Amino acid sequence: MITKEQWDKIENDLTGMFASVKFQYGEHVLNVARVRTGEAKHELMVYVDGYIKGPWHIPDHKDFLPVIKDVWRIRKKAQFSPQRKAKMIKSLGKRLAKSTFGYMDKVTIYYRPDFTTAKSLVRQYKKLEGLTLIEREEVAAP
């Protein structure tokens, strides 16, 4: 169990430029590190057992890791934007639009290993049961 003081320290550590925190969740080790994702953009990436693999992004994939649902961000993408759906319904009519584009209301769910802020990561991770912090060993300078 991680205490409130530890959560505050974790959040403070993750806001820094060279952030790195390790957690144990079930049988998996989670490494959270600040990574450069663009020219002037840095995000927190969550590595599960040291990896980020492509099949883990899609819940329907045969190699999907169930722990991903708990430790990565859920994202949803609609097949069509509300404006495009309204335009299709207006031009075709509701019945014809629904029969022609049966997948019009379909929403794709996928998971992302990146968090833009430390606060959002901490907020999600506080809800996890059985999450423990792996303390870093302090190394003295020679």
PDB file of N, CA and C in Angstrom, residues 31-101:
ATOM      1  N   ASN A  31       7.707   0.329 -15.262  1.00  0.00           N
ATOM      2  CA  ASN A  31       8.683   1.420 -15.258  1.00  0.00           C
ATOM      3  C   ASN A  31       8.005   2.639 -15.860  1.00  0.00           C
ATOM      4  N   VAL A  32       7.989   3.725 -15.125  1.00  0.00           N
ATOM      5  CA  VAL A  32       7.430   4.982 -15.622  1.00  0.00           C
ATOM      6  C   VAL A  32       8.595   5.939 -15.800  1.00  0.00           C
ATOM      7  N   ALA A  33       8.752   6.442 -17.018  1.00  0.00           N
ATOM      8  CA  ALA A  33       9.866   7.345 -17.311  1.00  0.00           C
ATOM      9  C   ALA A  33       9.403   8.474 -18.215  1.00  0.00           C
ATOM     10  N   ARG A  34       9.992   9.642 -18.041  1.00  0.00           N
ATOM     11  CA  ARG A  34       9.689  10.779 -18.923  1.00  0.00           C
ATOM     12  C   ARG A  34      10.528  10.616 -20.184  1.00  0.00           C
ATOM     13  N   VAL A  35       9.832  10.624 -21.336  1.00  0.00           N
ATOM     14  CA  VAL A  35      10.468  10.369 -22.625  1.00  0.00           C
ATOM     15  C   VAL A  35      10.154  11.515 -23.576  1.00  0.00           C
ATOM     16  N   ARG A  36      11.092  11.837 -24.417  1.00  0.00           N
ATOM     17  CA  ARG A  36      10.874  12.881 -25.423  1.00  0.00           C
ATOM     18  C   ARG A  36      10.060  12.285 -26.567  1.00  0.00           C
ATOM     19  N   THR A  37       8.897  12.882 -26.855  1.00  0.00           N
ATOM     20  CA  THR A  37       8.024  12.373 -27.913  1.00  0.00           C
ATOM     21  C   THR A  37       7.909  13.330 -29.092  1.00  0.00           C
ATOM     22  N   GLY A  38       8.494  14.478 -28.968  1.00  0.00           N
ATOM     23  CA  GLY A  38       8.468  15.465 -30.040  1.00  0.00           C
ATOM     24  C   GLY A  38       9.605  16.445 -29.848  1.00  0.00           C
ATOM     25  N   GLU A  39       9.655  17.437 -30.729  1.00  0.00           N
ATOM     26  CA  GLU A  39      10.751  18.402 -30.662  1.00  0.00           C
ATOM     27  C   GLU A  39      10.787  19.130 -29.325  1.00  0.00           C
ATOM     28  N   ALA A  40       9.634  19.501 -28.828  1.00  0.00           N
ATOM     29  CA  ALA A  40       9.579  20.203 -27.543  1.00  0.00           C
ATOM     30  C   ALA A  40       8.534  19.573 -26.637  1.00  0.00           C
ATOM     31  N   LYS A  41       8.349  18.261 -26.759  1.00  0.00           N
ATOM     32  CA  LYS A  41       7.291  17.590 -26.011  1.00  0.00           C
ATOM     33  C   LYS A  41       7.857  16.373 -25.280  1.00  0.00           C
ATOM     34  N   HIS A  42       7.524  16.280 -24.003  1.00  0.00           N
ATOM     35  CA  HIS A  42       7.930  15.142 -23.183  1.00  0.00           C
ATOM     36  C   HIS A  42       6.694  14.561 -22.515  1.00  0.00           C
ATOM     37  N   GLU A  43       6.619  13.236 -22.462  1.00  0.00           N
ATOM     38  CA  GLU A  43       5.479  12.564 -21.835  1.00  0.00           C
ATOM     39  C   GLU A  43       5.986  11.440 -20.948  1.00  0.00           C
ATOM     40  N   LEU A  44       5.131  11.016 -20.034  1.00  0.00           N
ATOM     41  CA  LEU A  44       5.453   9.877 -19.178  1.00  0.00           C
ATOM     42  C   LEU A  44       5.038   8.603 -19.901  1.00  0.00           C
ATOM     43  N   MET A  45       5.973   7.681 -20.082  1.00  0.00           N
ATOM     44  CA  MET A  45       5.698   6.403 -20.736  1.00  0.00           C
ATOM     45  C   MET A  45       5.730   5.300 -19.687  1.00  0.00           C
ATOM     46  N   VAL A  46       4.804   4.358 -19.828  1.00  0.00           N
ATOM     47  CA  VAL A  46       4.720   3.237 -18.901  1.00  0.00           C
ATOM     48  C   VAL A  46       5.181   1.977 -19.630  1.00  0.00           C
ATOM     49  N   TYR A  47       6.271   1.401 -19.154  1.00  0.00           N
ATOM     50  CA  TYR A  47       6.813   0.170 -19.716  1.00  0.00           C
ATOM     51  C   TYR A  47       6.401  -0.982 -18.809  1.00  0.00           C
ATOM     52  N   VAL A  48       5.868  -2.038 -19.391  1.00  0.00           N
ATOM     53  CA  VAL A  48       5.481  -3.223 -18.632  1.00  0.00           C
ATOM     54  C   VAL A  48       6.578  -4.258 -18.830  1.00  0.00           C
ATOM     55  N   ASP A  49       7.232  -4.629 -17.752  1.00  0.00           N
ATOM     56  CA  ASP A  49       8.372  -5.547 -17.778  1.00  0.00           C
ATOM     57  C   ASP A  49       9.449  -5.075 -18.759  1.00  0.00           C
ATOM     58  N   GLY A  50       9.588  -3.771 -18.886  1.00  0.00           N
ATOM     59  CA  GLY A  50      10.629  -3.197 -19.730  1.00  0.00           C
ATOM     60  C   GLY A  50      10.265  -3.016 -21.192  1.00  0.00           C
ATOM     61  N   TYR A  51       9.024  -3.310 -21.565  1.00  0.00           N
ATOM     62  CA  TYR A  51       8.633  -3.254 -22.977  1.00  0.00           C
ATOM     63  C   TYR A  51       7.354  -2.454 -23.198  1.00  0.00           C
ATOM     64  N   ILE A  52       7.218  -1.962 -24.429  1.00  0.00           N
ATOM     65  CA  ILE A  52       5.954  -1.459 -24.967  1.00  0.00           C
ATOM     66  C   ILE A  52       5.805  -2.177 -26.300  1.00  0.00           C
ATOM     67  N   LYS A  53       4.803  -3.029 -26.419  1.00  0.00           N
ATOM     68  CA  LYS A  53       4.635  -3.819 -27.641  1.00  0.00           C
ATOM     69  C   LYS A  53       3.363  -3.416 -28.374  1.00  0.00           C
ATOM     70  N   GLY A  54       3.407  -3.482 -29.681  1.00  0.00           N
ATOM     71  CA  GLY A  54       2.288  -3.095 -30.533  1.00  0.00           C
ATOM     72  C   GLY A  54       0.984  -3.821 -30.258  1.00  0.00           C
ATOM     73  N   PRO A  55       0.991  -5.156 -30.105  1.00  0.00           N
ATOM     74  CA  PRO A  55      -0.275  -5.874 -29.868  1.00  0.00           C
ATOM     75  C   PRO A  55      -0.970  -5.493 -28.567  1.00  0.00           C
ATOM     76  N   TRP A  56      -0.261  -4.876 -27.659  1.00  0.00           N
ATOM     77  CA  TRP A  56      -0.856  -4.502 -26.374  1.00  0.00           C
ATOM     78  C   TRP A  56      -1.804  -3.322 -26.502  1.00  0.00           C
ATOM     79  N   HIS A  57      -1.747  -2.586 -27.605  1.00  0.00           N
ATOM     80  CA  HIS A  57      -2.598  -1.410 -27.783  1.00  0.00           C
ATOM     81  C   HIS A  57      -4.048  -1.779 -28.066  1.00  0.00           C
ATOM     82  N   ILE A  58      -4.270  -2.959 -28.666  1.00  0.00           N
ATOM     83  CA  ILE A  58      -5.603  -3.342 -29.141  1.00  0.00           C
ATOM     84  C   ILE A  58      -6.149  -4.483 -28.285  1.00  0.00           C
ATOM     85  N   PRO A  59      -7.285  -4.270 -27.599  1.00  0.00           N
ATOM     86  CA  PRO A  59      -7.821  -5.293 -26.695  1.00  0.00           C
ATOM     87  C   PRO A  59      -8.252  -6.587 -27.385  1.00  0.00           C
ATOM     88  N   ASP A  60      -8.566  -6.531 -28.675  1.00  0.00           N
ATOM     89  CA  ASP A  60      -9.028  -7.730 -29.380  1.00  0.00           C
ATOM     90  C   ASP A  60      -7.885  -8.573 -29.929  1.00  0.00           C
ATOM     91  N   HIS A  61      -6.667  -8.110 -29.826  1.00  0.00           N
ATOM     92  CA  HIS A  61      -5.518  -8.835 -30.366  1.00  0.00           C
ATOM     93  C   HIS A  61      -5.224 -10.055 -29.507  1.00  0.00           C
ATOM     94  N   LYS A  62      -4.737 -11.120 -30.147  1.00  0.00           N
ATOM     95  CA  LYS A  62      -4.485 -12.373 -29.416  1.00  0.00           C
ATOM     96  C   LYS A  62      -3.339 -12.244 -28.402  1.00  0.00           C
ATOM     97  N   ASP A  63      -2.417 -11.324 -28.623  1.00  0.00           N
ATOM     98  CA  ASP A  63      -1.289 -11.134 -27.710  1.00  0.00           C
ATOM     99  C   ASP A  63      -1.509 -10.000 -26.712  1.00  0.00           C
ATOM    100  N   PHE A  64      -2.755  -9.544 -26.574  1.00  0.00           N
ATOM    101  CA  PHE A  64      -3.062  -8.447 -25.647  1.00  0.00           C
ATOM    102  C   PHE A  64      -2.798  -8.892 -24.218  1.00  0.00           C
ATOM    103  N   LEU A  65      -2.135  -8.052 -23.461  1.00  0.00           N
ATOM    104  CA  LEU A  65      -1.808  -8.326 -22.065  1.00  0.00           C
ATOM    105  C   LEU A  65      -2.894  -7.714 -21.180  1.00  0.00           C
ATOM    106  N   PRO A  66      -3.622  -8.512 -20.385  1.00  0.00           N
ATOM    107  CA  PRO A  66      -4.746  -7.988 -19.597  1.00  0.00           C
ATOM    108  C   PRO A  66      -4.378  -6.872 -18.617  1.00  0.00           C
ATOM    109  N   VAL A  67      -3.146  -6.847 -18.126  1.00  0.00           N
ATOM    110  CA  VAL A  67      -2.736  -5.823 -17.166  1.00  0.00           C
ATOM    111  C   VAL A  67      -2.738  -4.429 -17.809  1.00  0.00           C
ATOM    112  N   ILE A  68      -2.686  -4.369 -19.112  1.00  0.00           N
ATOM    113  CA  ILE A  68      -2.654  -3.092 -19.838  1.00  0.00           C
ATOM    114  C   ILE A  68      -3.900  -2.265 -19.549  1.00  0.00           C
ATOM    115  N   LYS A  69      -5.043  -2.922 -19.391  1.00  0.00           N
ATOM    116  CA  LYS A  69      -6.293  -2.199 -19.113  1.00  0.00           C
ATOM    117  C   LYS A  69      -6.192  -1.368 -17.839  1.00  0.00           C
ATOM    118  N   ASP A  70      -5.384  -1.803 -16.904  1.00  0.00           N
ATOM    119  CA  ASP A  70      -5.244  -1.104 -15.629  1.00  0.00           C
ATOM    120  C   ASP A  70      -4.164  -0.025 -15.647  1.00  0.00           C
ATOM    121  N   VAL A  71      -3.094  -0.245 -16.409  1.00  0.00           N
ATOM    122  CA  VAL A  71      -1.922   0.624 -16.269  1.00  0.00           C
ATOM    123  C   VAL A  71      -1.696   1.600 -17.420  1.00  0.00           C
ATOM    124  N   TRP A  72      -2.397   1.452 -18.535  1.00  0.00           N
ATOM    125  CA  TRP A  72      -2.283   2.399 -19.646  1.00  0.00           C
ATOM    126  C   TRP A  72      -3.556   3.213 -19.750  1.00  0.00           C
ATOM    127  N   ARG A  73      -3.504   4.313 -20.499  1.00  0.00           N
ATOM    128  CA  ARG A  73      -4.676   5.177 -20.710  1.00  0.00           C
ATOM    129  C   ARG A  73      -5.605   4.558 -21.747  1.00  0.00           C
ATOM    130  N   ILE A  74      -6.892   4.576 -21.462  1.00  0.00           N
ATOM    131  CA  ILE A  74      -7.872   4.111 -22.443  1.00  0.00           C
ATOM    132  C   ILE A  74      -8.203   5.278 -23.370  1.00  0.00           C
ATOM    133  N   ARG A  75      -8.277   5.000 -24.646  1.00  0.00           N
ATOM    134  CA  ARG A  75      -8.615   6.003 -25.643  1.00  0.00           C
ATOM    135  C   ARG A  75      -9.757   5.459 -26.494  1.00  0.00           C
ATOM    136  N   LYS A  76     -10.621   6.344 -26.946  1.00  0.00           N
ATOM    137  CA  LYS A  76     -11.755   5.956 -27.780  1.00  0.00           C
ATOM    138  C   LYS A  76     -11.784   6.841 -29.010  1.00  0.00           C
ATOM    139  N   LYS A  77     -12.060   6.227 -30.163  1.00  0.00           N
ATOM    140  CA  LYS A  77     -12.130   6.965 -31.420  1.00  0.00           C
ATOM    141  C   LYS A  77     -13.385   6.533 -32.151  1.00  0.00           C
ATOM    142  N   ALA A  78     -14.263   7.492 -32.440  1.00  0.00           N
ATOM    143  CA  ALA A  78     -15.497   7.209 -33.169  1.00  0.00           C
ATOM    144  C   ALA A  78     -15.178   7.002 -34.646  1.00  0.00           C
ATOM    145  N   GLN A  79     -15.954   6.132 -35.296  1.00  0.00           N
ATOM    146  CA  GLN A  79     -15.767   5.877 -36.723  1.00  0.00           C
ATOM    147  C   GLN A  79     -15.983   7.160 -37.529  1.00  0.00           C
ATOM    148  N   PHE A  80     -17.029   7.902 -37.178  1.00  0.00           N
ATOM    149  CA  PHE A  80     -17.335   9.173 -37.838  1.00  0.00           C
ATOM    150  C   PHE A  80     -17.524  10.254 -36.779  1.00  0.00           C
ATOM    151  N   SER A  81     -17.113  11.466 -37.102  1.00  0.00           N
ATOM    152  CA  SER A  81     -17.322  12.589 -36.192  1.00  0.00           C
ATOM    153  C   SER A  81     -18.811  12.927 -36.152  1.00  0.00           C
ATOM    154  N   PRO A  82     -19.286  13.577 -35.090  1.00  0.00           N
ATOM    155  CA  PRO A  82     -20.706  13.950 -35.015  1.00  0.00           C
ATOM    156  C   PRO A  82     -21.151  14.820 -36.193  1.00  0.00           C
ATOM    157  N   GLN A  83     -20.283  15.703 -36.654  1.00  0.00           N
ATOM    158  CA  GLN A  83     -20.628  16.551 -37.792  1.00  0.00           C
ATOM    159  C   GLN A  83     -20.811  15.714 -39.058  1.00  0.00           C
ATOM    160  N   ARG A  84     -19.915  14.754 -39.269  1.00  0.00           N
ATOM    161  CA  ARG A  84     -20.009  13.911 -40.467  1.00  0.00           C
ATOM    162  C   ARG A  84     -21.246  13.027 -40.411  1.00  0.00           C
ATOM    163  N   LYS A  85     -21.554  12.485 -39.218  1.00  0.00           N
ATOM    164  CA  LYS A  85     -22.776  11.672 -39.072  1.00  0.00           C
ATOM    165  C   LYS A  85     -24.008  12.505 -39.375  1.00  0.00           C
ATOM    166  N   ALA A  86     -24.056  13.726 -38.853  1.00  0.00           N
ATOM    167  CA  ALA A  86     -25.205  14.605 -39.095  1.00  0.00           C
ATOM    168  C   ALA A  86     -25.339  14.920 -40.579  1.00  0.00           C
ATOM    169  N   LYS A  87     -24.226  15.125 -41.243  1.00  0.00           N
ATOM    170  CA  LYS A  87     -24.238  15.418 -42.678  1.00  0.00           C
ATOM    171  C   LYS A  87     -24.762  14.216 -43.474  1.00  0.00           C
ATOM    172  N   MET A  88     -24.326  13.002 -43.089  1.00  0.00           N
ATOM    173  CA  MET A  88     -24.778  11.784 -43.773  1.00  0.00           C
ATOM    174  C   MET A  88     -26.269  11.571 -43.556  1.00  0.00           C
ATOM    175  N   ILE A  89     -26.736  11.770 -42.330  1.00  0.00           N
ATOM    176  CA  ILE A  89     -28.158  11.590 -42.023  1.00  0.00           C
ATOM    177  C   ILE A  89     -28.992  12.627 -42.758  1.00  0.00           C
ATOM    178  N   LYS A  90     -28.493  13.823 -42.842  1.00  0.00           N
ATOM    179  CA  LYS A  90     -29.231  14.888 -43.526  1.00  0.00           C
ATOM    180  C   LYS A  90     -29.348  14.603 -45.022  1.00  0.00           C
ATOM    181  N   SER A  91     -28.278  14.103 -45.635  1.00  0.00           N
ATOM    182  CA  SER A  91     -28.312  13.869 -47.076  1.00  0.00           C
ATOM    183  C   SER A  91     -28.998  12.557 -47.449  1.00  0.00           C
ATOM    184  N   LEU A  92     -28.854  11.513 -46.628  1.00  0.00           N
ATOM    185  CA  LEU A  92     -29.426  10.205 -46.961  1.00  0.00           C
ATOM    186  C   LEU A  92     -30.728   9.905 -46.227  1.00  0.00           C
ATOM    187  N   GLY A  93     -30.961  10.547 -45.129  1.00  0.00           N
ATOM    188  CA  GLY A  93     -32.077  10.179 -44.264  1.00  0.00           C
ATOM    189  C   GLY A  93     -31.574   9.200 -43.224  1.00  0.00           C
ATOM    190  N   LYS A  94     -32.227   9.181 -42.073  1.00  0.00           N
ATOM    191  CA  LYS A  94     -31.741   8.373 -40.953  1.00  0.00           C
ATOM    192  C   LYS A  94     -31.744   6.879 -41.279  1.00  0.00           C
ATOM    193  N   ARG A  95     -32.839   6.381 -41.873  1.00  0.00           N
ATOM    194  CA  ARG A  95     -32.952   4.950 -42.155  1.00  0.00           C
ATOM    195  C   ARG A  95     -31.913   4.471 -43.159  1.00  0.00           C
ATOM    196  N   LEU A  96     -31.789   5.189 -44.270  1.00  0.00           N
ATOM    197  CA  LEU A  96     -30.838   4.794 -45.307  1.00  0.00           C
ATOM    198  C   LEU A  96     -29.398   4.929 -44.803  1.00  0.00           C
ATOM    199  N   ALA A  97     -29.123   5.961 -44.046  1.00  0.00           N
ATOM    200  CA  ALA A  97     -27.777   6.142 -43.495  1.00  0.00           C
ATOM    201  C   ALA A  97     -27.432   4.997 -42.554  1.00  0.00           C
ATOM    202  N   LYS A  98     -28.377   4.592 -41.702  1.00  0.00           N
ATOM    203  CA  LYS A  98     -28.132   3.483 -40.758  1.00  0.00           C
ATOM    204  C   LYS A  98     -27.955   2.160 -41.504  1.00  0.00           C
ATOM    205  N   SER A  99     -28.762   1.927 -42.556  1.00  0.00           N
ATOM    206  CA  SER A  99     -28.654   0.654 -43.280  1.00  0.00           C
ATOM    207  C   SER A  99     -27.394   0.618 -44.147  1.00  0.00           C
ATOM    208  N   THR A 100     -27.022   1.740 -44.739  1.00  0.00           N
ATOM    209  CA  THR A 100     -25.834   1.781 -45.584  1.00  0.00           C
ATOM    210  C   THR A 100     -24.559   1.769 -44.745  1.00  0.00           C
ATOM    211  N   PHE A 101     -24.542   2.564 -43.712  1.00  0.00           N
ATOM    212  CA  PHE A 101     -23.375   2.662 -42.834  1.00  0.00           C
ATOM    213  C   PHE A 101     -23.754   2.122 -41.461  1.00  0.00           C
TER     214      PHE A 101
END
